[in-house]
Amino acid sequence: MNDASTPAQAPARKAATDLFQHHDHFLVDELLTEEHKLIRDTARKYVSKHLKPIIEDAFEKAEFHPEIIPGLAEIGAFGPIIPQEYGGMGLDQISYGLIMQEIERCDSGLRSLCSVQGSLVMYPIWKYGSEEQKKKWLPDMAQGRKIGCFGLTEPNFGSNPGGMVTTFKDAGDHYVLNGAKMWISNAPMADVAVVWAKAENTEGRIHGLLVERGMEGFTTPTTHGKLSLRASPTGELVFDNVKVPKANLLPNKSGLGAPLGCLDSARFGIAWGTLGVAMECYDTALRYAKQRVQFDKPIAAFQLTQKKLAEMITEITKAQLLTWRLGVLRNEGRATTAQISMAKRNNVALAQNIAREARQILGGMGITNEYPIMRHMMNLESVVTYEGTHDIHLLITGAEVTGIPAFK
Ligand code: TGC
Ligand code: FAD
């Protein structure tokens, strides 16, 4: 795929690697503080200089490049909202969202790395962990010296995690953990897994356990053959009588609400991230359409191309406002799970639609890795499924507006 050569008459790929142009149709930037803009622009420059040049190769070879980890830590990608006393940056929710927007502008798999590390591992340790657990893990994770993963999904329990069959039992001075998790981002390289399991001695109440690489009976086989999110390592977590020290149980919250609380934070990051994908695909298509000539005119001059572009920027603008408002509500501690669901669902679907239309504008070039669009399309097939599928988020909204949950 890397050998694909650009035909002489097609616009050069340079457009796709330049820094993103602002298409700020409703002056949404004015809603951001100077600090927000600085954080976003720093992330944007890092992504453009260090991530965009390696991503097509990493995706094609299904390889993760560990050398990007220190740079990601430097721009605050790992747990940006974690307080400084634990090594985080103590940023607000909008800053967190903007960093995810810039990273996912490059690739959803790279944003996955950061979502899992920050929202699904550091967040539960910070919110539900003991002081010792926070001190042991958070500073190293903020710097990317330790990588985490989050084990909720099981082979037979995806959308319905409450049915999980992974269990642990009290064995005196430790717990014994048995079961398996599937589809776990970062699993093959993680130093620690936040694992959700039912306690046998409390009628199956769900708890979080910190399971560390090297514990006897704990393995993390890699999942192969993914045609989506190829730059993000995925694996299983297998527990065969793993002895977990009692000090590794997250003591301050239990029940299904504990993992679902982490998902609120990660889904919020996805809402921002997929906005970045939509912006990148729109930007790529707009530049291409202005340069590509057919019937003696740039294709941007044809009404049907303009319809596509006009609809894209309209949807992006609406989503920017929705997502910014959600950030304000989260900063105020007022955002609900249903609001987060609506934003995650809306923004993933709009990114899918925009990517599909953008690919059409690029004609045949749209299917090559000379441009990022087809890769984004493939990635979005994971993003629309993980962290709650498109339909589960619809049902969460439906339950909120009717008061009647329709999941079961
Ligand atoms: P339900 O009865 O609604 O709730 C059970 C208990 O949880 C409480 N709760 C919450 N608490 C805190 N935050 C939230 N967001 C909460 N939502 C619910 C609720 O109050 C209740 O508490 P209690 O005390 O009454 O017991 O639960 P349900 O079993 O009916 O399920 C509802 C449903 C379907 C919405 C939920 O199970 C769900 O969201 N399913 C989707 C599963 C999912 O999103 N999995 C994601 C796995 S992780 C992942 O994909 C990572 S990908 C990362 C990457 O690579 O980027
Ligand atoms: P299912 O739950 O079997 O759903 C299949 C279909 O049935 C979907 O269309 C769904 O919407 C529909 N459906 C299910 N229930 C209902 C209902 N009540 N009403 C109507 N329709 C319904 N999980 C983790 O724990 N940690 C991770 O790090 C992680 N990373 C992932 C990375 C990737 C690349 C992928 C693909 C998944 C990852 N997941 C992770 C798992 C992910 O969260 C699940 O795939 C997701 O929750 C859906 O579960 P499932 O695949 O079992 O699908």
Coordinates of C-alpha atoms and ligand atoms in Angstrom, one line a residue:
M1 CA 0.0 0.0 0.0
N2 CA 2.8 2.4 0.7
D3 CA 4.0 2.2 -2.8
A4 CA 0.8 3.8 -4.2
S5 CA 2.0 6.6 -6.3
T6 CA 0.0 9.8 -6.8
P7 CA -1.0 10.2 -10.4
A8 CA 0.5 13.4 -11.9
Q9 CA -2.9 15.0 -12.4
A10 CA -4.1 14.4 -8.8
P11 CA -3.5 17.0 -6.1
A12 CA -0.4 16.3 -4.0
R13 CA -0.8 14.8 -0.6
K14 CA 1.0 17.7 1.0
A15 CA -2.5 19.1 1.9
A16 CA -3.1 16.3 4.3
T17 CA 0.1 16.7 6.2
D18 CA 0.0 20.5 6.6
L19 CA -1.3 21.9 9.9
F20 CA -5.1 21.9 9.9
Q21 CA -6.7 25.1 8.8
H22 CA -9.3 26.7 11.0
H23 CA -12.8 26.2 9.6
D24 CA -14.4 28.0 12.5
H25 CA -17.7 28.9 10.9
F26 CA -19.5 30.1 14.0
L27 CA -16.4 31.6 15.7
V28 CA -16.5 28.8 18.2
D29 CA -12.9 29.6 19.1
E30 CA -14.2 32.6 21.0
L31 CA -15.8 30.2 23.5
L32 CA -12.4 28.9 24.4
T33 CA -9.9 30.5 26.8
E34 CA -6.4 31.5 25.8
E35 CA -5.2 28.4 27.8
H36 CA -7.5 26.1 25.9
K37 CA -6.2 27.4 22.6
L38 CA -2.6 27.0 23.7
I39 CA -3.2 23.5 24.9
R40 CA -5.0 22.6 21.6
D41 CA -2.4 24.2 19.4
T42 CA 0.5 22.5 21.2
A43 CA -1.2 19.2 20.8
R44 CA -2.0 20.0 17.1
K45 CA 1.7 20.8 16.4
Y46 CA 2.9 17.6 18.2
V47 CA 0.4 15.5 16.2
S48 CA 1.3 17.0 12.9
K49 CA 5.1 16.7 13.5
H50 CA 5.3 13.3 15.2
L51 CA 2.2 11.3 14.7
K52 CA 1.0 12.0 11.2
P53 CA 4.3 11.0 9.6
I54 CA 4.2 7.5 11.2
I55 CA 0.6 6.6 11.3
E56 CA 0.0 5.1 7.8
D57 CA 2.9 2.8 8.3
A58 CA 1.9 1.8 11.8
F59 CA -1.7 1.2 10.6
E60 CA -0.6 -0.9 7.6
K61 CA 1.8 -3.0 9.7
A62 CA -0.6 -3.2 12.7
E63 CA 2.2 -1.9 14.9
F64 CA 2.3 0.3 17.9
H65 CA 5.2 2.7 18.1
P66 CA 6.2 3.0 21.8
E67 CA 8.5 5.9 21.0
I68 CA 5.5 8.2 20.8
I69 CA 4.6 7.7 24.5
P70 CA 6.9 10.4 26.0
G71 CA 5.7 13.0 23.6
L72 CA 2.1 12.2 24.3
A73 CA 2.8 12.5 28.0
E74 CA 4.4 15.9 27.4
I75 CA 1.3 17.3 25.7
G76 CA -0.8 16.1 28.7
A77 CA -2.6 13.2 26.8
F78 CA -2.4 10.8 29.8
G79 CA -4.9 11.8 32.5
P80 CA -5.0 15.6 31.8
I81 CA -7.7 16.2 34.4
I82 CA -5.8 14.3 37.1
P83 CA -4.6 16.7 39.8
Q84 CA -0.9 17.8 39.8
E85 CA -0.3 16.3 43.2
Y86 CA -0.6 12.9 41.5
G87 CA 1.5 13.9 38.5
G88 CA -1.4 15.0 36.3
M89 CA -1.9 18.4 34.7
G90 CA -5.0 19.4 36.6
L91 CA -6.6 20.6 33.4
D92 CA -10.3 21.2 32.9
Q93 CA -12.7 19.0 30.8
I94 CA -12.6 21.2 27.7
S95 CA -8.8 21.0 27.7
Y96 CA -9.0 17.2 27.9
G97 CA -11.5 17.2 25.1
L98 CA -9.4 19.4 22.8
I99 CA -6.3 17.2 23.4
M100 CA -8.4 14.1 22.3
Q101 CA -9.7 16.1 19.3
E102 CA -6.2 16.7 18.1
I103 CA -4.9 13.2 18.7
E104 CA -7.9 11.5 17.0
R105 CA -7.6 13.9 14.1
C106 CA -4.6 11.7 13.4
D107 CA -5.9 8.3 14.4
S108 CA -8.7 6.8 16.6
G109 CA -6.3 4.1 17.8
L110 CA -3.9 6.6 19.2
R111 CA -6.8 8.4 20.9
S112 CA -7.8 5.0 22.3
L113 CA -4.4 4.6 23.9
C114 CA -4.9 7.9 25.7
S115 CA -8.6 7.4 26.6
V116 CA -7.9 4.0 28.2
Q117 CA -4.8 5.3 30.0
G118 CA -6.5 8.5 31.3
S119 CA -10.2 7.8 31.6
L120 CA -10.4 4.1 32.2
V121 CA -7.3 3.4 34.3
M122 CA -6.0 6.6 35.9
Y123 CA -9.6 7.9 36.5
P124 CA -10.8 4.9 38.6
I125 CA -7.5 4.7 40.5
W126 CA -7.9 8.4 41.3
K127 CA -11.7 8.3 42.1
Y128 CA -12.0 4.9 43.7
G129 CA -8.5 4.0 44.7
S130 CA -6.6 4.1 48.1
E131 CA -4.0 6.8 48.7
E132 CA -1.2 4.1 48.3
Q133 CA -2.7 3.0 44.9
K134 CA -2.8 6.6 43.7
K135 CA 0.8 7.3 44.7
K136 CA 2.0 4.0 43.3
W137 CA 0.4 4.3 39.8
L138 CA -0.7 7.8 38.9
P139 CA 2.6 9.8 38.5
D140 CA 4.2 7.0 36.5
M141 CA 1.1 6.7 34.3
A142 CA 0.9 10.4 33.7
Q143 CA 4.5 10.2 32.4
G144 CA 3.7 7.1 30.3
R145 CA 6.3 5.1 32.2
K146 CA 3.5 2.6 33.0
I147 CA 0.6 1.7 30.7
G148 CA -2.8 0.5 31.7
C149 CA -5.8 -1.3 30.3
F150 CA -9.5 -1.7 31.3
G151 CA -11.2 -5.0 31.4
L152 CA -15.0 -4.9 31.4
T153 CA -16.2 -6.7 28.3
E154 CA -16.3 -10.5 28.2
P155 CA -16.8 -13.0 25.4
N156 CA -20.5 -13.4 26.3
F157 CA -21.1 -10.0 27.9
G158 CA -20.5 -6.9 25.7
S159 CA -23.4 -4.5 25.8
N160 CA -24.6 -6.1 29.0
P161 CA -21.5 -6.0 31.3
G162 CA -23.7 -6.5 34.3
G163 CA -23.9 -10.2 33.3
M164 CA -20.2 -10.8 33.6
V165 CA -18.9 -14.1 34.9
T166 CA -15.4 -13.2 35.9
T167 CA -15.3 -13.7 39.7
F168 CA -12.9 -13.4 42.7
K169 CA -13.0 -15.0 46.1
D170 CA -11.5 -14.3 49.4
A171 CA -8.6 -16.6 50.2
G172 CA -7.3 -15.2 53.5
D173 CA -4.5 -12.7 52.7
H174 CA -5.4 -12.4 49.0
Y175 CA -8.1 -12.9 46.4
V176 CA -8.2 -15.5 43.8
L177 CA -9.4 -14.3 40.3
N178 CA -10.8 -16.5 37.5
G179 CA -12.4 -15.6 34.2
A180 CA -11.5 -13.8 30.9
K181 CA -12.0 -10.4 29.3
M182 CA -12.1 -9.8 25.5
W183 CA -11.5 -6.9 23.2
I184 CA -9.2 -5.0 25.6
S185 CA -7.3 -2.0 24.2
N186 CA -3.6 -1.8 25.3
A187 CA -3.8 -5.3 26.9
P188 CA -0.8 -6.8 25.1
M189 CA 1.5 -4.0 26.4
A190 CA -0.2 -3.0 29.7
D191 CA 1.7 -3.0 33.0
V192 CA -1.6 -3.0 34.9
A193 CA -5.2 -3.9 34.2
V194 CA -8.2 -2.5 36.0
V195 CA -10.4 -5.6 36.0
W196 CA -14.1 -5.6 36.9
A197 CA -15.2 -8.8 38.5
K198 CA -17.9 -10.2 40.8
A199 CA -17.1 -11.0 44.4
E200 CA -18.3 -14.5 45.2
N201 CA -18.8 -13.6 48.9
T202 CA -21.0 -10.5 48.3
E203 CA -23.7 -12.1 46.1
G204 CA -21.9 -11.0 43.0
R205 CA -21.3 -7.3 43.6
I206 CA -18.9 -5.9 41.0
H207 CA -15.5 -4.5 42.2
G208 CA -12.4 -3.2 40.5
L209 CA -9.1 -5.0 41.0
L210 CA -5.6 -3.9 39.9
V211 CA -4.0 -6.9 38.2
E212 CA -0.3 -6.5 37.5
R213 CA 1.7 -8.0 34.6
G214 CA 3.8 -10.9 36.0
M215 CA 1.1 -12.2 38.4
E216 CA 1.0 -15.9 38.1
G217 CA -1.9 -17.2 36.0
F218 CA -2.4 -13.8 34.2
T219 CA -1.9 -13.7 30.5
T220 CA -2.8 -11.2 27.7
P221 CA -3.0 -12.8 24.3
T222 CA -3.0 -10.4 21.4
T223 CA -6.1 -10.2 19.1
H224 CA -5.1 -10.5 15.5
G225 CA -6.9 -9.9 12.2
K226 CA -8.4 -6.5 13.0
L227 CA -9.2 -4.4 9.9
S228 CA -9.9 -1.4 12.2
L229 CA -7.9 0.4 14.8
R230 CA -4.8 -1.4 13.6
A231 CA -2.3 1.1 15.3
S232 CA -3.9 0.2 18.7
P233 CA -2.9 -3.1 20.3
T234 CA -5.9 -5.2 21.4
G235 CA -6.0 -8.4 23.4
E236 CA -7.6 -10.6 25.9
L237 CA -7.1 -10.8 29.7
V238 CA -7.1 -14.4 31.0
F239 CA -7.2 -15.1 34.7
D240 CA -6.4 -18.6 35.8
N241 CA -6.4 -18.7 39.6
V242 CA -4.6 -15.4 39.8
K243 CA -3.6 -14.4 43.3
V244 CA -4.4 -10.7 43.7
P245 CA -3.2 -9.0 46.9
K246 CA -6.0 -7.5 48.9
A247 CA -4.3 -4.1 48.7
N248 CA -5.1 -4.2 44.9
L249 CA -8.8 -3.9 45.3
L250 CA -10.2 -0.4 44.5
P251 CA -11.8 0.3 47.9
N252 CA -14.0 3.3 47.4
K253 CA -16.7 2.3 44.9
S254 CA -18.4 -1.0 43.9
G255 CA -21.3 -2.0 41.7
L256 CA -21.8 -1.6 38.0
G257 CA -21.9 2.2 38.5
A258 CA -18.2 2.1 39.1
P259 CA -17.1 1.0 35.6
L260 CA -20.0 3.0 34.0
G261 CA -18.7 6.1 35.8
C262 CA -15.3 5.7 34.0
L263 CA -17.1 5.2 30.7
D264 CA -18.8 8.6 31.2
S265 CA -15.3 10.2 31.1
A266 CA -14.0 8.1 28.2
R267 CA -17.2 8.6 26.1
F268 CA -16.8 12.3 26.6
G269 CA -13.3 12.1 25.2
I270 CA -14.6 10.1 22.2
A271 CA -17.2 12.8 21.4
W272 CA -14.3 15.4 21.1
G273 CA -12.0 12.9 19.3
T274 CA -14.5 12.0 16.6
L275 CA -15.1 15.7 16.0
G276 CA -11.3 15.8 15.2
V277 CA -11.8 13.0 12.7
A278 CA -14.7 14.9 11.0
M279 CA -12.6 18.0 10.8
E280 CA -9.7 16.2 9.3
C281 CA -11.8 14.5 6.6
Y282 CA -13.6 17.7 5.8
D283 CA -10.3 19.7 5.6
T284 CA -8.8 17.0 3.3
A285 CA -11.8 17.0 1.0
L286 CA -12.1 20.8 0.8
R287 CA -8.4 21.2 -0.2
Y288 CA -8.6 18.3 -2.7
A289 CA -11.8 19.7 -4.2
K290 CA -10.2 23.1 -4.8
Q291 CA -7.2 21.6 -6.6
R292 CA -8.7 18.7 -8.5
V293 CA -9.8 19.7 -12.0
Q294 CA -12.4 17.8 -14.1
F295 CA -14.4 19.2 -17.0
D296 CA -12.0 22.2 -16.9
K297 CA -13.1 23.3 -13.5
P298 CA -12.0 22.5 -9.9
I299 CA -14.5 19.9 -8.7
A300 CA -15.3 22.4 -5.8
A301 CA -17.1 24.5 -8.4
F302 CA -19.8 21.9 -9.0
Q303 CA -23.0 22.2 -6.9
L304 CA -23.0 18.6 -5.9
T305 CA -19.5 18.9 -4.3
Q306 CA -20.5 22.1 -2.6
K307 CA -23.6 20.4 -1.2
K308 CA -21.4 17.7 0.4
L309 CA -19.0 20.3 1.8
A310 CA -21.7 22.7 3.0
E311 CA -23.5 19.8 4.8
M312 CA -20.2 18.7 6.4
I313 CA -19.3 22.1 7.9
T314 CA -22.9 22.5 9.1
E315 CA -22.8 19.2 11.0
I316 CA -19.3 19.9 12.3
T317 CA -20.4 23.3 13.6
K318 CA -23.5 21.9 15.3
A319 CA -21.4 19.2 17.0
Q320 CA -18.7 21.7 18.1
L321 CA -21.4 23.7 20.0
L322 CA -22.9 20.5 21.5
T323 CA -19.6 19.2 22.6
W324 CA -18.3 22.5 24.0
R325 CA -21.5 22.9 26.0
L326 CA -21.1 19.3 27.3
G327 CA -17.6 20.4 28.4
V328 CA -19.0 23.3 30.3
L329 CA -21.5 21.1 32.0
R330 CA -18.8 18.6 32.9
N331 CA -16.7 21.4 34.3
E332 CA -19.6 22.3 36.5
G333 CA -20.3 18.7 37.5
R334 CA -23.7 18.8 35.9
A335 CA -23.3 16.6 32.8
T336 CA -25.5 13.5 32.8
T337 CA -24.8 10.1 31.3
A338 CA -27.6 10.6 28.8
Q339 CA -26.1 13.9 27.6
I340 CA -22.7 12.2 27.2
S341 CA -24.4 9.3 25.3
M342 CA -26.1 11.7 22.9
A343 CA -22.8 13.5 22.1
K344 CA -20.8 10.2 21.7
R345 CA -23.5 8.8 19.4
N346 CA -24.0 12.0 17.4
N347 CA -20.3 12.7 16.8
V348 CA -19.3 9.2 15.9
A349 CA -22.1 9.0 13.4
L350 CA -21.4 12.4 11.9
A351 CA -17.7 11.5 11.6
Q352 CA -18.7 8.3 9.7
N353 CA -21.0 10.3 7.4
I354 CA -18.4 13.0 6.7
A355 CA -15.6 10.4 6.1
R356 CA -17.9 8.6 3.6
E357 CA -18.7 11.8 1.7
A358 CA -15.1 13.0 1.9
R359 CA -13.9 9.8 0.4
Q360 CA -16.3 10.2 -2.5
I361 CA -15.0 13.7 -3.2
L362 CA -11.5 12.2 -3.5
G363 CA -12.7 9.7 -6.1
G364 CA -10.2 6.8 -6.5
M365 CA -7.6 8.6 -4.5
G366 CA -9.9 8.4 -1.5
I367 CA -9.3 4.6 -1.1
T368 CA -5.5 4.9 -0.9
N369 CA -3.3 5.6 2.1
E370 CA -2.0 8.7 0.4
Y371 CA -4.9 10.3 2.3
P372 CA -6.2 9.5 5.8
I373 CA -9.9 9.1 5.0
M374 CA -10.2 5.4 4.4
R375 CA -8.2 4.6 7.5
H376 CA -10.5 6.9 9.5
M377 CA -13.5 5.1 8.0
M378 CA -12.2 1.7 9.1
N379 CA -11.3 3.0 12.6
L380 CA -14.7 4.5 13.1
E381 CA -16.2 1.0 12.7
S382 CA -14.6 0.2 16.1
V383 CA -15.4 3.6 17.6
V384 CA -19.1 3.2 16.8
T385 CA -19.1 -0.1 18.7
Y386 CA -16.9 0.3 21.7
E387 CA -17.7 2.4 24.8
G388 CA -21.4 1.5 24.1
T389 CA -22.7 0.8 20.6
H390 CA -24.7 3.4 18.5
D391 CA -27.9 1.6 19.5
I392 CA -27.1 1.3 23.2
H393 CA -26.6 5.1 23.3
L394 CA -29.9 5.6 21.5
L395 CA -31.5 3.4 24.2
I396 CA -29.8 5.4 27.0
T397 CA -31.3 8.6 25.5
G398 CA -34.7 6.8 25.0
A399 CA -34.6 5.7 28.7
E400 CA -33.9 9.3 29.7
V401 CA -36.7 10.9 27.8
T402 CA -39.4 8.3 28.5
G403 CA -38.3 7.1 31.9
I404 CA -38.6 3.5 30.6
P405 CA -35.4 1.5 30.0
A406 CA -35.7 -0.7 26.9
F407 CA -32.4 -2.6 27.3
K408 CA -34.0 -5.8 28.6
Ligands
TGC1 P1 -28.4 0.0 35.0 O1 -29.4 -0.8 35.8 O2 -28.8 1.1 34.1 O3 -27.3 0.5 36.0 C1 -26.6 -0.3 37.0 C2 -26.1 0.6 38.1 O4 -25.2 1.5 37.6 C3 -25.6 2.9 37.8 N1 -25.2 3.7 36.7 C4 -24.2 4.5 36.7 N2 -23.4 5.0 37.7 C5 -22.5 5.9 37.4 N3 -22.3 6.4 36.1 C6 -23.1 5.9 35.1 N4 -22.9 6.4 33.9 C7 -24.1 5.0 35.3 N5 -25.0 4.4 34.6 C8 -25.7 3.5 35.4 C9 -27.1 2.7 38.0 O5 -27.6 3.8 38.7 C10 -27.2 1.4 38.7 O6 -26.8 1.6 40.1 P2 -27.5 0.8 41.2 O7 -26.9 1.3 42.5 O8 -29.0 1.1 41.1 O9 -27.2 -0.6 41.0 O10 -27.5 -1.1 34.2 P3 -27.9 -2.1 33.0 O11 -27.3 -3.4 33.4 O12 -29.4 -2.0 32.7 O13 -27.1 -1.5 31.8 C11 -27.4 -0.3 31.2 C12 -26.5 -0.1 30.0 C13 -26.9 -1.0 28.9 C14 -26.7 1.4 29.6 C15 -25.0 -0.3 30.4 O14 -24.7 -1.6 30.7 C16 -24.1 0.1 29.2 O15 -23.7 1.2 29.1 N6 -23.6 -0.9 28.3 C17 -22.6 -0.6 27.3 C18 -21.4 -1.3 27.7 C19 -20.1 -0.5 27.4 O16 -20.2 0.7 27.1 N7 -19.0 -1.2 27.5 C20 -17.8 -0.5 27.2 C21 -16.6 -1.4 27.6 S1 -15.1 -0.5 27.8 C22 -14.7 -0.1 26.2 O17 -15.3 -0.3 25.2 C23 -13.4 0.6 26.1 S2 -12.9 1.0 24.5 C24 -11.7 2.1 24.9 C25 -10.9 2.6 23.8 O18 -10.2 1.8 23.1 O19 -11.0 3.8 23.5
FAD2 P1 -22.9 -7.1 21.4 O1 -23.2 -6.6 22.8 O2 -23.0 -8.5 21.2 O3 -23.8 -6.3 20.4 C1 -24.0 -6.8 19.1 C2 -25.2 -5.9 18.5 O4 -26.4 -6.1 19.2 C3 -24.9 -4.4 18.5 O5 -25.3 -3.8 17.3 C4 -25.7 -3.9 19.7 O6 -26.1 -2.5 19.5 C5 -26.9 -4.8 19.6 N1 -27.5 -4.9 20.9 C6 -27.0 -5.5 22.1 N2 -27.9 -5.3 23.1 C7 -29.0 -4.7 22.5 C8 -30.3 -4.3 23.1 N3 -30.6 -4.4 24.4 N4 -31.1 -3.6 22.2 C9 -30.8 -3.4 20.9 N5 -29.6 -3.8 20.4 C10 -28.8 -4.5 21.2 N6 -14.0 -3.4 26.1 C11 -13.4 -3.2 27.3 O7 -13.9 -3.6 28.4 N7 -12.2 -2.6 27.3 C12 -11.6 -2.2 26.2 O8 -10.5 -1.6 26.3 C13 -12.2 -2.4 24.9 N8 -11.6 -2.0 23.8 C14 -12.1 -2.4 22.6 C15 -11.4 -2.2 21.4 C16 -12.0 -2.5 20.2 C17 -11.2 -2.4 18.9 C18 -13.3 -3.1 20.2 C19 -14.0 -3.5 18.8 C20 -14.0 -3.3 21.3 C21 -13.4 -2.9 22.5 N9 -14.1 -3.2 23.8 C22 -13.5 -3.0 25.0 C23 -15.4 -3.9 23.7 C24 -16.6 -3.1 23.4 O9 -16.9 -2.3 24.5 C25 -17.7 -4.0 23.0 O10 -17.4 -4.5 21.7 C26 -19.0 -3.3 23.0 O11 -19.4 -2.9 24.3 C27 -20.1 -4.2 22.3 O12 -20.1 -5.5 22.8 P2 -20.1 -6.7 21.8 O13 -19.0 -6.5 20.8 O14 -20.1 -7.9 22.6 O15 -21.5 -6.6 21.0

